[in-house]
Amino acid sequence: MPYSEDRSAWYEGQGLWAHVPASDWQDWVWQLKNRLTTAEQLERHLTLTPEEKAGCAFANQKLAVAITPYFFNLIDRNDPNCPIRKQVIPRAGEMVISEEEKIDSLGEDEHSPVPGLVHRYPDRVLFLVTDRCAAYCRYCTRSRLVSNAQDYNFHPEYEQGLRYIEAHPEIRDVLLSGGDPLLLSDKKLEHLLSRLRAIPHVEFIRIGSRIPVFLPQRITPALCEIFKKYGPIWMSIHVNHPKEATAELKAACERLSFAGVPLGNQSVLLKGVNDDADVMKALVHRLLRMRVRPYYLYQMDLITGGSHFKVDVRKGIEIMRALRGHTTGYAIPQYVIDAPGGGGKVPINPEYVESVNDEEIVFRNYEGKTFRYPLKSTPKKVSNPELIPVEATIYQ
Ligand SMILES: *Cc1c(COP(=O)(O)O)cnc(C)c1O
Ligand code: SF4
């Protein structure tokens, strides 16, 4: 059955926590303190499947479990296949390690000149500033270090990282990530942003964060003031399914936008979550309505224990084909594979070009109709021959 949704509805409310004062509910520190982190806590509200129970028992060796009350409300508790549930409640599949999977599948540690800094592309760096997140995604690319369940012992070295960036004038773009940078205190974040802003060669500063999705309460007016002060700060949020696009997320995106933060979205293509053209279309439409431009759709990285989430690339290409031409160009993300071992992000597109030679390019449009665009000019008529310089060789 094709996915359908009530397009006018934006989920909101305190759900299972209706008894809690609104002032607590809207307080991000309260949300963090009241996260669900154990199988017992989850079972107070829903029945875990045997698969999930096994996953929870194993999670502490891989990636901790944590779900904010706000995000937990989005789970359909009667549906073991709920796309929100699959993202945050572990399943036994996490214990299956496949041959091709790696702890550090993108070779980030090899490209790391100082702890927490990945310098892969010539002009930009990835600055991992914390190993904590508001909630943990079961398919996390950095599960080796995030939540510290694997004793990776991640210690971001802000000062070393900043000095490296200061000493490398070729770095014009700094991407703060982690973990989730917005879990840092306002004070720490302001310190980092002010230091980065003071480096003349750093033109572009951006933050990758799933906080607006897991913990929209964190997007406070005080935080927005910091973004205004050191802006432009760009932000990539991380929404995978239209159900995550709630009234609270929409309001948080509005606060960010009005503080001058341009917003993009990164999704990971996940089996049973968003590997469906109708779901993807509903998602990107909701994003545009929240002032968020879809940026990347990632083929999942080859992380350990991730195979139960893996989607065939051909399915991803089919989804991209279902978007192009069928919806607003702004709604269409770039589908990429982050090349295993550290080759960077490479676009994987449906093929529209049928052939190209010196004469012409032949291609198909979104309806599958063939078109041609000539590459050679063959003059038929010259309107004002006397204006053409004598050395012109246009006449044959
Ligand atoms: C994704 C990534 C970036 C940013 O890539 P863009 O395509 O510019 O968004 C930079 N460095 C590393 C190591 C990355 O993984
Ligand atoms: S928010 Fe990002 S870093 Fe944190 S667990 Fe999810 S994917 Fe990993």
Short mmCIF file of C-alpha atoms and ligand atoms in Angstrom, two decimals:
data_model
loop_
_atom_site.label_atom_id
_atom_site.label_comp_id
_atom_site.label_asym_id
_atom_site.label_seq_id
_atom_site.Cartn_x
_atom_site.Cartn_y
_atom_site.Cartn_z
CA MET A 1 0.00 0.00 0.00
CA PRO A 2 1.50 3.39 -0.91
CA TYR A 3 2.44 5.62 1.98
CA SER A 4 -0.13 8.28 2.72
CA GLU A 5 -0.22 11.00 5.33
CA ASP A 6 -2.45 13.79 6.47
CA ARG A 7 -0.59 16.65 4.86
CA SER A 8 -2.29 19.30 6.93
CA ALA A 9 -1.41 17.71 10.29
CA TRP A 10 1.75 18.51 12.24
CA TYR A 11 2.03 16.25 15.25
CA GLU A 12 2.33 18.14 18.53
CA GLY A 13 1.73 17.66 22.23
CA GLN A 14 3.22 15.95 25.24
CA GLY A 15 1.70 12.54 24.54
CA LEU A 16 2.70 10.06 27.23
CA TRP A 17 4.06 12.90 29.34
CA ALA A 18 0.84 14.95 29.39
CA HIS A 19 1.03 15.03 33.21
CA VAL A 20 4.36 16.89 33.17
CA PRO A 21 4.26 20.71 33.50
CA ALA A 22 4.80 22.41 30.14
CA SER A 23 7.74 24.31 31.61
CA ASP A 24 9.52 20.99 32.22
CA TRP A 25 8.56 19.57 28.85
CA GLN A 26 9.96 22.60 27.07
CA ASP A 27 13.18 22.51 29.05
CA TRP A 28 15.91 20.71 27.13
CA VAL A 29 17.74 19.74 30.29
CA TRP A 30 14.56 18.04 31.57
CA GLN A 31 14.26 16.18 28.27
CA LEU A 32 17.85 14.96 28.55
CA LYS A 33 17.46 13.90 32.18
CA ASN A 34 14.32 11.95 31.37
CA ARG A 35 15.64 10.03 28.40
CA LEU A 36 14.73 6.37 28.07
CA THR A 37 17.98 4.45 28.22
CA THR A 38 17.17 0.86 29.27
CA ALA A 39 14.97 -1.99 28.13
CA GLU A 40 13.06 -1.73 31.41
CA GLN A 41 12.23 1.93 30.82
CA LEU A 42 11.14 1.21 27.26
CA GLU A 43 8.94 -1.68 28.45
CA ARG A 44 6.97 0.63 30.67
CA HIS A 45 5.50 2.11 27.53
CA LEU A 46 5.64 -0.57 24.86
CA THR A 47 6.20 -4.28 24.37
CA LEU A 48 9.67 -4.98 23.06
CA THR A 49 9.89 -7.73 20.44
CA PRO A 50 12.39 -10.56 21.16
CA GLU A 51 14.57 -9.02 18.45
CA GLU A 52 14.57 -5.69 20.26
CA LYS A 53 15.21 -7.26 23.65
CA ALA A 54 18.29 -8.98 22.27
CA GLY A 55 19.36 -5.70 20.66
CA CYS A 56 18.99 -3.81 23.94
CA ALA A 57 21.03 -6.42 25.82
CA PHE A 58 23.86 -5.96 23.32
CA ALA A 59 23.64 -2.18 22.85
CA ASN A 60 25.95 -1.25 25.68
CA GLN A 61 28.84 -2.89 23.86
CA LYS A 62 28.10 -1.02 20.67
CA LEU A 63 26.17 2.22 20.96
CA ALA A 64 24.22 3.26 24.04
CA VAL A 65 20.43 3.52 23.95
CA ALA A 66 18.92 6.93 24.63
CA ILE A 67 15.62 8.39 23.44
CA THR A 68 14.23 11.75 24.53
CA PRO A 69 10.60 11.68 25.77
CA TYR A 70 9.77 14.11 22.95
CA PHE A 71 11.07 11.72 20.26
CA PHE A 72 9.69 8.61 21.96
CA ASN A 73 6.19 10.07 21.54
CA LEU A 74 6.60 9.82 17.77
CA ILE A 75 6.81 6.03 17.93
CA ASP A 76 3.68 4.10 17.03
CA ARG A 77 3.75 1.77 20.03
CA ASN A 78 1.48 -0.79 18.42
CA ASP A 79 3.61 -1.16 15.33
CA PRO A 80 6.85 -3.15 15.64
CA ASN A 81 7.73 -1.87 12.14
CA CYS A 82 7.28 1.80 13.01
CA PRO A 83 9.94 3.77 11.09
CA ILE A 84 10.72 5.94 14.12
CA ARG A 85 11.10 2.93 16.39
CA LYS A 86 13.61 1.29 14.05
CA GLN A 87 15.87 4.31 14.15
CA VAL A 88 16.33 4.40 17.91
CA ILE A 89 15.44 1.00 19.43
CA PRO A 90 18.19 -1.57 18.84
CA ARG A 91 17.46 -4.90 17.17
CA ALA A 92 19.33 -8.19 17.12
CA GLY A 93 20.60 -7.35 13.62
CA GLU A 94 23.18 -5.06 15.25
CA MET A 95 25.04 -8.14 16.45
CA VAL A 96 25.61 -9.41 12.92
CA ILE A 97 28.93 -8.14 11.64
CA SER A 98 29.47 -8.60 7.92
CA GLU A 99 32.73 -9.12 6.10
CA GLU A 100 32.75 -5.73 4.37
CA GLU A 101 31.89 -3.71 7.47
CA LYS A 102 34.43 -1.68 9.38
CA ILE A 103 34.60 0.12 12.71
CA ASP A 104 35.91 3.22 10.92
CA SER A 105 34.35 2.62 7.52
CA LEU A 106 35.28 6.03 6.13
CA GLY A 107 38.90 5.87 7.23
CA GLU A 108 38.39 9.03 9.28
CA ASP A 109 41.03 8.19 11.85
CA GLU A 110 43.70 7.97 9.10
CA HIS A 111 42.82 11.45 7.85
CA SER A 112 42.97 12.95 11.30
CA PRO A 113 45.94 15.29 11.86
CA VAL A 114 44.82 16.04 15.45
CA PRO A 115 42.27 14.16 17.55
CA GLY A 116 38.74 15.04 16.48
CA LEU A 117 39.69 16.76 13.23
CA VAL A 118 39.26 15.06 9.84
CA HIS A 119 41.01 16.78 6.94
CA ARG A 120 39.99 14.82 3.85
CA TYR A 121 39.17 17.46 1.28
CA PRO A 122 41.74 20.16 0.49
CA ASP A 123 39.64 23.16 1.54
CA ARG A 124 37.48 21.95 4.42
CA VAL A 125 37.63 20.07 7.68
CA LEU A 126 35.28 18.05 9.81
CA PHE A 127 35.66 19.05 13.44
CA LEU A 128 34.26 16.44 15.86
CA VAL A 129 33.57 18.43 19.00
CA THR A 130 31.76 15.91 21.21
CA ASP A 131 30.90 12.21 21.35
CA ARG A 132 27.43 12.74 22.85
CA CYS A 133 24.02 13.00 21.19
CA ALA A 134 20.53 13.69 22.52
CA ALA A 135 19.44 10.27 21.27
CA TYR A 136 21.36 7.55 19.44
CA CYS A 137 20.64 6.42 15.89
CA ARG A 138 21.14 2.69 15.52
CA TYR A 139 22.84 3.15 12.13
CA CYS A 140 25.25 5.86 13.29
CA THR A 141 28.34 6.20 11.09
CA ARG A 142 30.45 7.16 14.07
CA SER A 143 29.17 4.56 16.52
CA ARG A 144 32.82 3.69 17.15
CA LEU A 145 33.18 6.85 19.17
CA VAL A 146 29.66 8.20 19.74
CA SER A 147 28.28 7.47 23.26
CA ASN A 148 31.61 5.84 24.15
CA ALA A 149 30.07 2.35 24.41
CA GLN A 150 33.12 0.89 22.62
CA ASP A 151 35.71 2.45 24.95
CA TYR A 152 37.08 4.55 22.14
CA ASN A 153 37.85 7.21 24.70
CA PHE A 154 37.22 10.18 22.48
CA HIS A 155 38.57 13.46 23.80
CA PRO A 156 38.05 16.37 21.46
CA GLU A 157 41.04 18.66 21.57
CA TYR A 158 39.47 22.04 20.83
CA GLU A 159 42.65 24.02 21.24
CA GLN A 160 44.72 21.71 19.04
CA GLY A 161 41.96 21.63 16.44
CA LEU A 162 41.61 25.40 16.39
CA ARG A 163 45.38 25.84 16.11
CA TYR A 164 45.50 23.40 13.20
CA ILE A 165 42.79 25.37 11.38
CA GLU A 166 44.55 28.66 12.15
CA ALA A 167 47.80 27.29 10.76
CA HIS A 168 46.24 26.03 7.50
CA PRO A 169 45.12 28.92 5.28
CA GLU A 170 43.74 26.48 2.70
CA ILE A 171 40.88 25.63 5.09
CA ARG A 172 37.97 27.86 4.13
CA ASP A 173 35.13 25.68 5.44
CA VAL A 174 34.73 24.16 8.91
CA LEU A 175 32.02 21.62 9.66
CA LEU A 176 31.28 21.09 13.34
CA SER A 177 29.94 17.63 14.03
CA GLY A 178 30.38 14.78 16.47
CA GLY A 179 28.32 13.55 18.27
CA ASP A 180 26.08 16.54 18.31
CA PRO A 181 27.68 20.00 18.65
CA LEU A 182 24.44 21.47 19.97
CA LEU A 183 24.81 19.41 23.13
CA LEU A 184 27.66 21.70 24.11
CA SER A 185 26.75 24.51 26.47
CA ASP A 186 26.02 27.91 24.95
CA LYS A 187 29.28 29.09 26.47
CA LYS A 188 31.43 26.40 24.84
CA LEU A 189 29.69 26.76 21.53
CA GLU A 190 30.10 30.51 21.59
CA HIS A 191 33.77 30.08 22.39
CA LEU A 192 34.27 27.77 19.41
CA LEU A 193 32.28 29.92 17.00
CA SER A 194 34.01 33.13 18.09
CA ARG A 195 37.43 31.54 17.66
CA LEU A 196 36.53 30.19 14.22
CA ARG A 197 35.00 33.50 13.15
CA ALA A 198 38.22 35.26 14.12
CA ILE A 199 40.24 33.19 11.61
CA PRO A 200 40.34 35.29 8.43
CA HIS A 201 40.60 32.35 6.02
CA VAL A 202 37.58 30.53 7.47
CA GLU A 203 34.77 31.74 5.22
CA PHE A 204 32.16 29.12 5.85
CA ILE A 205 31.07 27.63 9.17
CA ARG A 206 28.43 24.95 9.44
CA ILE A 207 27.03 22.60 12.03
CA GLY A 208 25.71 19.09 11.51
CA SER A 209 23.09 18.39 14.17
CA ARG A 210 20.19 16.10 14.89
CA ILE A 211 19.22 18.13 17.96
CA PRO A 212 16.34 19.96 16.23
CA VAL A 213 14.84 16.51 15.54
CA PHE A 214 15.55 14.80 18.88
CA LEU A 215 15.40 17.81 21.15
CA PRO A 216 13.85 20.89 19.51
CA GLN A 217 13.67 22.47 22.97
CA ARG A 218 17.43 23.04 22.73
CA ILE A 219 16.92 25.66 20.02
CA THR A 220 16.46 28.44 22.55
CA PRO A 221 16.38 32.19 21.85
CA ALA A 222 19.79 32.47 23.58
CA LEU A 223 21.30 29.88 21.23
CA CYS A 224 19.78 31.64 18.23
CA GLU A 225 21.37 34.89 19.40
CA ILE A 226 24.79 33.20 19.25
CA PHE A 227 24.12 32.09 15.66
CA LYS A 228 23.06 35.62 14.79
CA LYS A 229 26.16 37.11 16.37
CA TYR A 230 28.66 34.85 14.60
CA GLY A 231 26.63 34.21 11.46
CA PRO A 232 26.29 33.19 8.81
CA ILE A 233 26.31 29.77 10.44
CA TRP A 234 24.80 27.12 8.18
CA MET A 235 23.18 24.01 9.57
CA SER A 236 22.44 20.52 8.28
CA ILE A 237 19.73 18.82 10.25
CA HIS A 238 18.97 15.11 9.95
CA VAL A 239 15.40 14.02 9.28
CA ASN A 240 14.69 10.59 7.79
CA HIS A 241 10.94 10.21 7.85
CA PRO A 242 7.98 12.62 7.46
CA LYS A 243 6.69 11.63 10.92
CA GLU A 244 9.72 13.42 12.41
CA ALA A 245 8.51 16.70 10.92
CA THR A 246 6.41 17.82 13.87
CA ALA A 247 5.04 21.20 14.89
CA GLU A 248 7.94 21.47 17.38
CA LEU A 249 10.57 20.75 14.72
CA LYS A 250 8.91 23.22 12.39
CA ALA A 251 8.97 25.88 15.12
CA ALA A 252 12.64 25.14 15.91
CA CYS A 253 13.53 25.48 12.21
CA GLU A 254 11.66 28.74 12.13
CA ARG A 255 13.66 30.08 15.08
CA LEU A 256 16.89 29.06 13.35
CA SER A 257 15.85 30.52 10.01
CA PHE A 258 14.82 33.79 11.57
CA ALA A 259 18.23 33.93 13.26
CA GLY A 260 19.74 33.79 9.78
CA VAL A 261 20.76 30.12 9.76
CA PRO A 262 20.31 28.56 6.30
CA LEU A 263 19.05 25.00 6.78
CA GLY A 264 19.74 21.84 4.84
CA ASN A 265 18.80 18.25 5.55
CA GLN A 266 20.77 15.02 5.42
CA SER A 267 18.90 11.73 5.38
CA VAL A 268 20.26 8.22 5.45
CA LEU A 269 18.51 5.72 3.21
CA LEU A 270 17.32 3.04 5.65
CA LYS A 271 15.52 -0.23 5.03
CA GLY A 272 11.99 -0.16 6.40
CA VAL A 273 12.28 3.52 7.28
CA ASN A 274 12.44 5.61 4.13
CA ASP A 275 13.31 3.25 1.26
CA ASP A 276 10.14 4.16 -0.53
CA ALA A 277 9.46 6.89 -3.11
CA ASP A 278 6.18 8.03 -1.52
CA VAL A 279 7.75 8.29 1.95
CA MET A 280 10.70 10.22 0.51
CA LYS A 281 8.42 12.56 -1.38
CA ALA A 282 6.32 13.25 1.74
CA LEU A 283 9.55 13.90 3.65
CA VAL A 284 11.06 16.38 1.21
CA HIS A 285 7.77 18.24 0.87
CA ARG A 286 7.54 18.63 4.64
CA LEU A 287 11.15 19.83 4.71
CA LEU A 288 10.47 22.62 2.21
CA ARG A 289 7.50 23.73 4.28
CA MET A 290 9.87 24.05 7.25
CA ARG A 291 12.34 26.18 5.21
CA VAL A 292 14.76 23.25 4.98
CA ARG A 293 16.42 22.39 1.68
CA PRO A 294 17.12 18.65 1.22
CA TYR A 295 20.92 18.40 0.84
CA TYR A 296 22.14 14.79 0.89
CA LEU A 297 20.53 11.38 0.82
CA TYR A 298 23.24 8.99 1.99
CA GLN A 299 23.68 5.41 1.04
CA MET A 300 24.40 3.94 4.47
CA ASP A 301 28.06 3.60 5.36
CA LEU A 302 29.50 0.14 5.89
CA ILE A 303 29.37 0.37 9.67
CA THR A 304 29.62 -2.71 11.85
CA GLY A 305 26.23 -4.31 12.50
CA GLY A 306 24.47 -2.12 9.94
CA SER A 307 23.46 -4.69 7.33
CA HIS A 308 19.86 -4.97 8.56
CA PHE A 309 19.41 -1.35 7.46
CA LYS A 310 21.08 -1.70 4.08
CA VAL A 311 19.10 -0.72 0.99
CA ASP A 312 20.04 -1.81 -2.54
CA VAL A 313 21.59 1.15 -4.38
CA ARG A 314 19.30 0.43 -7.33
CA LYS A 315 16.34 1.10 -5.05
CA GLY A 316 17.92 4.43 -4.06
CA ILE A 317 18.37 5.35 -7.72
CA GLU A 318 14.74 4.45 -8.39
CA ILE A 319 13.66 6.78 -5.56
CA MET A 320 15.74 9.61 -7.04
CA ARG A 321 14.13 8.97 -10.43
CA ALA A 322 10.72 9.21 -8.79
CA LEU A 323 11.61 12.69 -7.50
CA ARG A 324 13.31 14.40 -10.45
CA GLY A 325 10.69 16.08 -12.63
CA HIS A 326 7.89 14.83 -10.41
CA THR A 327 8.43 17.42 -7.71
CA THR A 328 10.04 20.81 -7.02
CA GLY A 329 13.71 20.91 -7.92
CA TYR A 330 14.49 22.42 -4.50
CA ALA A 331 13.02 19.30 -2.89
CA ILE A 332 15.54 16.95 -4.46
CA PRO A 333 18.61 15.94 -2.43
CA GLN A 334 21.83 14.64 -3.92
CA TYR A 335 22.07 10.87 -3.47
CA VAL A 336 25.66 10.02 -2.47
CA ILE A 337 27.88 7.22 -1.33
CA ASP A 338 30.64 8.24 1.03
CA ALA A 339 33.36 6.13 -0.56
CA PRO A 340 34.48 3.34 1.80
CA GLY A 341 38.00 3.86 3.06
CA GLY A 342 37.87 7.63 2.69
CA GLY A 343 37.30 8.69 -0.92
CA GLY A 344 34.76 11.36 -0.06
CA LYS A 345 31.14 11.76 -1.14
CA VAL A 346 30.31 10.70 -4.67
CA PRO A 347 26.92 11.37 -6.32
CA ILE A 348 24.96 8.34 -7.50
CA ASN A 349 22.42 9.51 -10.02
CA PRO A 350 19.84 7.89 -12.27
CA GLU A 351 21.23 7.81 -15.80
CA TYR A 352 19.57 10.35 -18.08
CA VAL A 353 22.29 10.51 -20.75
CA GLU A 354 21.94 7.90 -23.49
CA SER A 355 24.91 8.91 -25.58
CA VAL A 356 27.21 11.80 -26.20
CA ASN A 357 29.66 12.41 -29.05
CA ASP A 358 31.06 15.43 -30.97
CA GLU A 359 27.71 15.92 -32.71
CA GLU A 360 25.12 15.69 -30.01
CA ILE A 361 24.00 14.51 -26.62
CA VAL A 362 20.99 12.21 -26.49
CA PHE A 363 19.10 12.03 -23.21
CA ARG A 364 15.81 11.08 -21.64
CA ASN A 365 13.54 13.27 -19.56
CA TYR A 366 11.62 12.31 -16.41
CA GLU A 367 8.87 10.73 -18.50
CA GLY A 368 11.34 8.56 -20.35
CA LYS A 369 11.02 10.52 -23.62
CA THR A 370 14.17 10.93 -25.69
CA PHE A 371 15.57 14.37 -26.57
CA ARG A 372 18.63 15.58 -28.45
CA TYR A 373 20.82 18.62 -28.00
CA PRO A 374 23.27 19.36 -30.84
CA LEU A 375 26.81 20.15 -29.81
CA LYS A 376 27.95 21.49 -33.23
CA SER A 377 26.78 24.73 -34.76
CA THR A 378 25.87 24.59 -38.45
CA PRO A 379 25.25 28.16 -39.70
CA LYS A 380 22.32 28.35 -42.12
CA LYS A 381 22.13 32.07 -42.76
CA VAL A 382 24.12 35.17 -41.82
CA SER A 383 21.93 38.25 -41.31
CA ASN A 384 24.56 41.02 -41.76
CA PRO A 385 27.52 39.57 -43.71
CA GLU A 386 29.23 43.01 -44.04
CA LEU A 387 29.59 43.21 -40.25
CA ILE A 388 31.63 40.05 -40.11
CA PRO A 389 35.41 40.63 -40.11
CA VAL A 390 37.07 39.50 -43.34
CA GLU A 391 39.23 36.92 -41.63
CA ALA A 392 36.10 35.19 -40.33
CA THR A 393 35.83 31.76 -41.84
CA ILE A 394 32.16 31.27 -41.44
CA TYR A 395 31.56 30.82 -45.23
CA GLN A 396 32.60 27.50 -46.56
C1 LIG B 1 31.01 15.20 4.50
C2 LIG B 1 32.30 15.69 4.82
C3 LIG B 1 32.65 17.02 4.56
C4 LIG B 1 31.69 17.99 3.92
O1 LIG B 1 31.37 17.62 2.61
P1 LIG B 1 30.41 18.51 1.70
O2 LIG B 1 30.19 17.71 0.47
O3 LIG B 1 31.14 19.80 1.45
O4 LIG B 1 29.16 18.75 2.48
C5 LIG B 1 33.92 17.44 4.88
N1 LIG B 1 34.82 16.60 5.43
C6 LIG B 1 34.52 15.31 5.68
C7 LIG B 1 35.57 14.43 6.27
C8 LIG B 1 33.25 14.81 5.39
O5 LIG B 1 32.97 13.53 5.67
S1 SF4 B 2 22.72 12.13 15.82
FE1 SF4 B 2 24.32 11.74 14.29
S2 SF4 B 2 26.19 11.35 15.49
FE2 SF4 B 2 24.43 11.14 16.89
S3 SF4 B 2 23.89 8.98 16.87
FE3 SF4 B 2 22.63 9.97 15.31
S4 SF4 B 2 23.81 9.75 13.38
FE4 SF4 B 2 25.24 9.36 15.13
#
